Amino acid sequence: MDKRIITDAIEFVKKTFHDDYSGHDYFHTLRVYKMAARIAQQENADLFIVQLAALLHDVDDIKLSPETYANKDKAVGFLRKHDVSEATIKMICDIIGEVSFRGTDSIAPETIEGKCVQDADRLDAMGAIGIARAFAYGGSHNRIIHDPEMKPAVNMNGEKYQSHISTSINHFYEKLFQLKDMMNTSTAAKIAQRREDYMKSFVAEFLDEWDGIL
């Protein structure tokens, strides 16, 4: 039964994100799913809850589906269709509601399952893939790559973070370079260190090339 639901969830998100080019595509969800399961196994979390929450974590994201965001309509509809208990649905929706980065309003999940999913989602915003996603998202939202006159805005609350107009390079300072220290699990923290080092090396190289130093 559990395997069938997971298989159906994978197909569900594949259909949901088939035409997304912002970096929140089907393959992002698959990476989060696989990483969350990896962390869950190391942290002794409930694997089934983690897998479902990871697969459904973006289907009602406010950036992608603002009309379903408040009540998690897509996630709840999928879970009820598969006869998942209301208690489990609530647990999964609580995890989904805790995942997102909201600047200074970001929260740490209460459960180990939530911690695993949040860590996996944040890890996918880091490293080589995180770099690629930052520019994919920026391009899809008409962000310029870099403007030395536009300084990064730090310590933004959730409302300011959502409405802030920025550049793709500033996004590293406004979010991505903060993620390592926000990891919940020791498993994720080790992975995050390597990915942050890679991003910092990239941004340093980028700025040197921008200034004609290299």
Short mmCIF file of N, CA and C in Angstrom, two decimals, residues 4-70:
data_model
loop_
_atom_site.label_atom_id
_atom_site.label_comp_id
_atom_site.label_asym_id
_atom_site.label_seq_id
_atom_site.Cartn_x
_atom_site.Cartn_y
_atom_site.Cartn_z
N ARG A 4 2.58 1.87 -3.32
CA ARG A 4 1.66 2.33 -4.36
C ARG A 4 1.38 3.83 -4.22
N ILE A 5 1.21 4.28 -3.00
CA ILE A 5 0.95 5.71 -2.79
C ILE A 5 2.17 6.53 -3.21
N ILE A 6 3.35 6.06 -2.86
CA ILE A 6 4.58 6.79 -3.24
C ILE A 6 4.69 6.85 -4.76
N THR A 7 4.44 5.73 -5.42
CA THR A 7 4.50 5.69 -6.89
C THR A 7 3.50 6.66 -7.50
N ASP A 8 2.27 6.66 -6.96
CA ASP A 8 1.25 7.58 -7.46
C ASP A 8 1.62 9.03 -7.19
N ALA A 9 2.25 9.29 -6.05
CA ALA A 9 2.67 10.65 -5.71
C ALA A 9 3.73 11.15 -6.69
N ILE A 10 4.63 10.27 -7.07
CA ILE A 10 5.66 10.64 -8.05
C ILE A 10 5.02 11.02 -9.38
N GLU A 11 4.03 10.24 -9.81
CA GLU A 11 3.32 10.55 -11.05
C GLU A 11 2.53 11.85 -10.93
N PHE A 12 1.95 12.08 -9.75
CA PHE A 12 1.17 13.29 -9.49
C PHE A 12 2.04 14.54 -9.62
N VAL A 13 3.21 14.52 -9.02
CA VAL A 13 4.06 15.71 -9.09
C VAL A 13 4.67 15.87 -10.49
N LYS A 14 4.86 14.76 -11.18
CA LYS A 14 5.37 14.85 -12.55
C LYS A 14 4.38 15.60 -13.43
N LYS A 15 3.09 15.31 -13.27
CA LYS A 15 2.06 16.02 -14.03
C LYS A 15 1.92 17.47 -13.56
N THR A 16 2.03 17.67 -12.26
CA THR A 16 1.85 19.01 -11.69
C THR A 16 2.92 19.98 -12.19
N PHE A 17 4.16 19.51 -12.31
CA PHE A 17 5.28 20.41 -12.62
C PHE A 17 5.85 20.20 -14.02
N HIS A 18 5.06 19.62 -14.92
CA HIS A 18 5.61 19.26 -16.23
C HIS A 18 6.06 20.47 -17.05
N ASP A 19 5.47 21.65 -16.79
CA ASP A 19 5.84 22.82 -17.58
C ASP A 19 6.46 23.93 -16.73
N ASP A 20 7.08 23.55 -15.61
CA ASP A 20 7.74 24.54 -14.75
C ASP A 20 9.21 24.69 -15.15
N TYR A 21 9.64 25.94 -15.29
CA TYR A 21 11.03 26.20 -15.67
C TYR A 21 11.71 27.15 -14.68
N SER A 22 11.13 27.25 -13.48
CA SER A 22 11.64 28.20 -12.49
C SER A 22 12.64 27.58 -11.53
N GLY A 23 12.92 26.28 -11.69
CA GLY A 23 13.77 25.58 -10.74
C GLY A 23 12.98 24.80 -9.71
N HIS A 24 11.64 24.96 -9.73
CA HIS A 24 10.76 24.20 -8.85
C HIS A 24 10.06 23.11 -9.67
N ASP A 25 10.82 22.45 -10.50
CA ASP A 25 10.25 21.48 -11.42
C ASP A 25 10.16 20.09 -10.80
N TYR A 26 9.73 19.14 -11.62
CA TYR A 26 9.58 17.75 -11.19
C TYR A 26 10.89 17.19 -10.65
N PHE A 27 11.99 17.51 -11.30
CA PHE A 27 13.27 16.95 -10.88
C PHE A 27 13.74 17.53 -9.55
N HIS A 28 13.37 18.80 -9.28
CA HIS A 28 13.63 19.36 -7.94
C HIS A 28 12.91 18.52 -6.89
N THR A 29 11.64 18.23 -7.12
CA THR A 29 10.88 17.43 -6.16
C THR A 29 11.51 16.05 -5.98
N LEU A 30 11.92 15.43 -7.07
CA LEU A 30 12.55 14.10 -6.96
C LEU A 30 13.84 14.15 -6.15
N ARG A 31 14.64 15.19 -6.36
CA ARG A 31 15.89 15.31 -5.59
C ARG A 31 15.59 15.49 -4.11
N VAL A 32 14.61 16.33 -3.80
CA VAL A 32 14.24 16.54 -2.40
C VAL A 32 13.73 15.24 -1.79
N TYR A 33 12.93 14.52 -2.53
CA TYR A 33 12.40 13.22 -2.08
C TYR A 33 13.53 12.24 -1.75
N LYS A 34 14.49 12.14 -2.64
CA LYS A 34 15.60 11.20 -2.43
C LYS A 34 16.50 11.64 -1.28
N MET A 35 16.79 12.94 -1.21
CA MET A 35 17.65 13.44 -0.14
C MET A 35 16.95 13.34 1.21
N ALA A 36 15.65 13.65 1.25
CA ALA A 36 14.90 13.56 2.50
C ALA A 36 14.89 12.12 3.01
N ALA A 37 14.72 11.17 2.10
CA ALA A 37 14.75 9.76 2.50
C ALA A 37 16.12 9.36 3.02
N ARG A 38 17.16 9.87 2.38
CA ARG A 38 18.54 9.59 2.84
C ARG A 38 18.75 10.12 4.25
N ILE A 39 18.32 11.36 4.49
CA ILE A 39 18.47 11.95 5.83
C ILE A 39 17.61 11.20 6.84
N ALA A 40 16.38 10.85 6.45
CA ALA A 40 15.47 10.16 7.35
C ALA A 40 16.04 8.83 7.84
N GLN A 41 16.69 8.13 6.94
CA GLN A 41 17.28 6.84 7.32
C GLN A 41 18.41 7.03 8.32
N GLN A 42 19.16 8.11 8.19
CA GLN A 42 20.25 8.40 9.12
C GLN A 42 19.73 8.91 10.46
N GLU A 43 18.59 9.60 10.42
CA GLU A 43 18.07 10.26 11.62
C GLU A 43 16.94 9.47 12.28
N ASN A 44 16.67 8.25 11.78
CA ASN A 44 15.63 7.38 12.35
C ASN A 44 14.24 8.02 12.36
N ALA A 45 13.91 8.69 11.26
CA ALA A 45 12.59 9.30 11.12
C ALA A 45 11.64 8.32 10.42
N ASP A 46 10.35 8.64 10.46
CA ASP A 46 9.34 7.82 9.78
C ASP A 46 9.48 8.03 8.27
N LEU A 47 9.96 7.02 7.58
CA LEU A 47 10.32 7.17 6.17
C LEU A 47 9.10 7.47 5.31
N PHE A 48 7.98 6.83 5.57
CA PHE A 48 6.78 7.02 4.75
C PHE A 48 6.28 8.46 4.85
N ILE A 49 6.23 9.00 6.05
CA ILE A 49 5.80 10.39 6.24
C ILE A 49 6.76 11.34 5.53
N VAL A 50 8.04 11.10 5.69
CA VAL A 50 9.04 11.95 5.06
C VAL A 50 8.92 11.90 3.54
N GLN A 51 8.76 10.72 2.98
CA GLN A 51 8.67 10.58 1.53
C GLN A 51 7.46 11.32 0.97
N LEU A 52 6.30 11.14 1.60
CA LEU A 52 5.09 11.80 1.10
C LEU A 52 5.18 13.32 1.26
N ALA A 53 5.66 13.77 2.40
CA ALA A 53 5.77 15.22 2.61
C ALA A 53 6.76 15.83 1.62
N ALA A 54 7.85 15.14 1.36
CA ALA A 54 8.84 15.65 0.40
C ALA A 54 8.26 15.71 -1.01
N LEU A 55 7.54 14.68 -1.40
CA LEU A 55 6.97 14.65 -2.75
C LEU A 55 5.91 15.73 -2.94
N LEU A 56 5.17 16.05 -1.89
CA LEU A 56 4.07 17.00 -2.01
C LEU A 56 4.43 18.41 -1.54
N HIS A 57 5.68 18.65 -1.17
CA HIS A 57 6.01 19.89 -0.47
C HIS A 57 5.81 21.14 -1.31
N ASP A 58 5.84 21.04 -2.64
CA ASP A 58 5.71 22.22 -3.48
C ASP A 58 4.39 22.32 -4.23
N VAL A 59 3.52 21.32 -4.12
CA VAL A 59 2.32 21.33 -4.97
C VAL A 59 1.39 22.49 -4.63
N ASP A 60 1.47 23.01 -3.40
CA ASP A 60 0.65 24.15 -3.00
C ASP A 60 1.51 25.35 -2.60
N ASP A 61 2.73 25.40 -3.10
CA ASP A 61 3.63 26.50 -2.75
C ASP A 61 3.02 27.84 -3.15
N ILE A 62 3.18 28.84 -2.29
CA ILE A 62 2.56 30.14 -2.53
C ILE A 62 3.07 30.80 -3.81
N LYS A 63 4.30 30.51 -4.20
CA LYS A 63 4.86 31.09 -5.43
C LYS A 63 4.30 30.41 -6.67
N LEU A 64 3.87 29.15 -6.52
CA LEU A 64 3.47 28.35 -7.67
C LEU A 64 1.96 28.15 -7.76
N SER A 65 1.31 28.09 -6.62
CA SER A 65 -0.13 27.85 -6.58
C SER A 65 -0.77 28.65 -5.43
N PRO A 66 -0.77 29.97 -5.54
CA PRO A 66 -1.24 30.80 -4.42
C PRO A 66 -2.70 30.55 -4.05
N GLU A 67 -3.50 30.09 -5.01
CA GLU A 67 -4.92 29.88 -4.73
C GLU A 67 -5.16 28.63 -3.87
N THR A 68 -4.21 27.71 -3.82
CA THR A 68 -4.39 26.50 -3.00
C THR A 68 -3.49 26.50 -1.77
N TYR A 69 -2.66 27.53 -1.65
CA TYR A 69 -1.63 27.55 -0.61
C TYR A 69 -2.19 27.43 0.81
N ALA A 70 -3.18 28.22 1.13
CA ALA A 70 -3.66 28.32 2.52
C ALA A 70 -4.12 26.97 3.07
#
